[in-house]
Amino acid sequence: MSAFGIFLMKQFIETIPSELMDAGRIGRGIRVGDLSRIILPQMGPALATLGIFQFMGTWNDYLWPLIVITTTERRTLPIMLTWYNSQHGARQDLTMAASVLVILPVLVIYFLSKSGSYAA
């Protein structure tokens, strides 16, 4: 979890009307079940946004894996793309084809998230 994620969730929870929590509190005080039944379903868009930001941040991370990973077999795709570009720098067509292959998982995640948004 990042500081941005905590801030995003805090700001989103503050926009949820307090009447929803009051309705769950009537007669018995607040419980953890109230949070999971009332607040958590309202947080769907914020959780989806945070998930996308977290995925993209992890996917595009370059410097930390470059420092930590020492074996060639465990390199991440952005690091492999840089290595591939340095090996085949004169052949722009090969570099662009490799770039498209690196982008494919991100596009799959994007289209899966877009198809799920119309299901409601």
Tab-separated table of C-alpha atoms in Angstrom:
chain	number	residue	atom	x	y	z
A	1	MET	CA	0.000	0.000	0.000
A	2	SER	CA	1.257	3.432	-0.843
A	3	ALA	CA	0.618	6.830	0.701
A	4	PHE	CA	-1.313	7.746	-2.437
A	5	GLY	CA	-3.583	4.714	-1.958
A	6	ILE	CA	-4.318	5.625	1.648
A	7	PHE	CA	-5.054	9.222	0.663
A	8	LEU	CA	-7.290	8.120	-2.224
A	9	MET	CA	-9.335	5.789	0.002
A	10	LYS	CA	-9.607	8.394	2.777
A	11	GLN	CA	-10.834	11.062	0.385
A	12	PHE	CA	-13.346	8.687	-1.197
A	13	ILE	CA	-14.715	7.504	2.153
A	14	GLU	CA	-15.230	11.128	3.182
A	15	THR	CA	-17.554	11.606	0.182
A	16	ILE	CA	-19.858	8.767	1.305
A	17	PRO	CA	-22.920	10.300	2.986
A	18	SER	CA	-22.954	9.938	6.770
A	19	GLU	CA	-26.633	8.973	6.567
A	20	LEU	CA	-25.577	5.539	5.279
A	21	MET	CA	-23.556	4.896	8.405
A	22	ASP	CA	-26.339	6.322	10.572
A	23	ALA	CA	-28.792	3.896	8.992
A	24	GLY	CA	-26.532	0.980	9.879
A	25	ARG	CA	-25.989	2.287	13.394
A	26	ILE	CA	-29.629	2.665	14.418
A	27	GLY	CA	-30.256	0.920	17.697
A	28	ARG	CA	-27.022	-1.038	18.066
A	29	GLY	CA	-23.860	0.998	17.449
A	30	ILE	CA	-21.328	0.462	14.685
A	31	ARG	CA	-19.777	-2.942	14.037
A	32	VAL	CA	-17.284	-4.356	11.592
A	33	GLY	CA	-20.158	-6.011	9.739
A	34	ASP	CA	-21.644	-2.587	9.095
A	35	LEU	CA	-18.436	-1.527	7.430
A	36	SER	CA	-18.398	-4.578	5.162
A	37	ARG	CA	-22.121	-4.348	4.328
A	38	ILE	CA	-22.474	-0.581	3.950
A	39	ILE	CA	-19.136	1.097	3.181
A	40	LEU	CA	-17.278	-1.567	1.206
A	41	PRO	CA	-19.864	-1.881	-1.606
A	42	GLN	CA	-19.744	1.903	-2.025
A	43	MET	CA	-15.969	1.804	-2.439
A	44	GLY	CA	-15.992	-0.276	-5.640
A	45	PRO	CA	-14.947	2.508	-8.035
A	46	ALA	CA	-12.182	3.740	-5.735
A	47	LEU	CA	-10.835	0.212	-5.209
A	48	ALA	CA	-10.884	-0.429	-8.963
A	49	THR	CA	-9.032	2.833	-9.600
A	50	LEU	CA	-6.459	2.047	-6.948
A	51	GLY	CA	-6.001	-1.433	-8.404
A	52	ILE	CA	-5.353	-0.030	-11.866
A	53	PHE	CA	-2.886	2.556	-10.536
A	54	GLN	CA	-1.094	-0.082	-8.470
A	55	PHE	CA	-0.900	-2.499	-11.422
A	56	MET	CA	0.452	0.173	-13.762
A	57	GLY	CA	2.975	1.398	-11.204
A	58	THR	CA	4.257	-2.110	-10.598
A	59	TRP	CA	4.259	-2.989	-14.288
A	60	ASN	CA	6.240	0.116	-15.260
A	61	ASP	CA	8.701	-0.160	-12.382
A	62	TYR	CA	12.157	-0.153	-13.887
A	63	LEU	CA	14.834	1.020	-11.470
A	64	TRP	CA	14.193	-1.243	-8.464
A	65	PRO	CA	14.092	-4.517	-10.468
A	66	LEU	CA	17.188	-3.367	-12.362
A	67	ILE	CA	19.055	-2.957	-9.069
A	68	VAL	CA	17.789	-6.100	-7.360
A	69	ILE	CA	17.557	-8.736	-10.097
A	70	THR	CA	20.925	-10.213	-10.957
A	71	THR	CA	20.049	-13.180	-13.170
A	72	THR	CA	19.035	-12.875	-16.791
A	73	GLU	CA	16.178	-15.366	-16.423
A	74	ARG	CA	14.324	-13.238	-13.861
A	75	ARG	CA	14.387	-9.885	-15.627
A	76	THR	CA	11.100	-8.024	-15.942
A	77	LEU	CA	9.676	-7.134	-19.339
A	78	PRO	CA	10.704	-3.442	-19.313
A	79	ILE	CA	14.282	-4.452	-18.485
A	80	MET	CA	14.227	-7.116	-21.201
A	81	LEU	CA	12.923	-4.548	-23.672
A	82	THR	CA	15.853	-2.228	-22.896
A	83	TRP	CA	18.281	-5.114	-23.291
A	84	TYR	CA	16.612	-6.152	-26.545
A	85	ASN	CA	16.824	-2.581	-27.848
A	86	SER	CA	20.531	-2.438	-27.064
A	87	GLN	CA	21.098	-5.754	-28.883
A	88	HIS	CA	18.977	-4.925	-31.927
A	89	GLY	CA	19.186	-1.117	-31.969
A	90	ALA	CA	19.695	-0.912	-35.713
A	91	ARG	CA	16.553	-2.934	-36.437
A	92	GLN	CA	13.682	-0.652	-35.458
A	93	ASP	CA	11.096	-3.152	-36.711
A	94	LEU	CA	12.242	-5.796	-34.209
A	95	THR	CA	12.286	-3.286	-31.378
A	96	MET	CA	8.743	-2.109	-32.174
A	97	ALA	CA	7.493	-5.704	-32.388
A	98	ALA	CA	8.996	-6.422	-28.958
A	99	SER	CA	7.362	-3.248	-27.603
A	100	VAL	CA	3.960	-4.423	-28.804
A	101	LEU	CA	4.478	-7.773	-27.062
A	102	VAL	CA	5.355	-5.986	-23.811
A	103	ILE	CA	2.198	-3.858	-24.035
A	104	LEU	CA	-0.161	-6.813	-24.643
A	105	PRO	CA	-0.756	-7.770	-20.965
A	106	VAL	CA	-1.650	-4.153	-20.136
A	107	LEU	CA	-4.096	-4.052	-23.053
A	108	VAL	CA	-5.706	-7.307	-21.917
A	109	ILE	CA	-6.223	-5.881	-18.416
A	110	TYR	CA	-7.651	-2.694	-19.938
A	111	PHE	CA	-10.150	-4.482	-22.159
A	112	LEU	CA	-11.214	-6.812	-19.335
A	113	SER	CA	-11.885	-3.824	-17.100
A	114	LYS	CA	-13.796	-2.021	-19.860
A	115	SER	CA	-15.998	-5.041	-20.593
A	116	GLY	CA	-16.846	-5.423	-16.896
A	117	SER	CA	-17.965	-1.797	-16.571
A	118	TYR	CA	-20.897	-2.284	-18.970
A	119	ALA	CA	-22.269	-5.319	-17.140
A	120	ALA	CA	-24.263	-3.189	-14.691
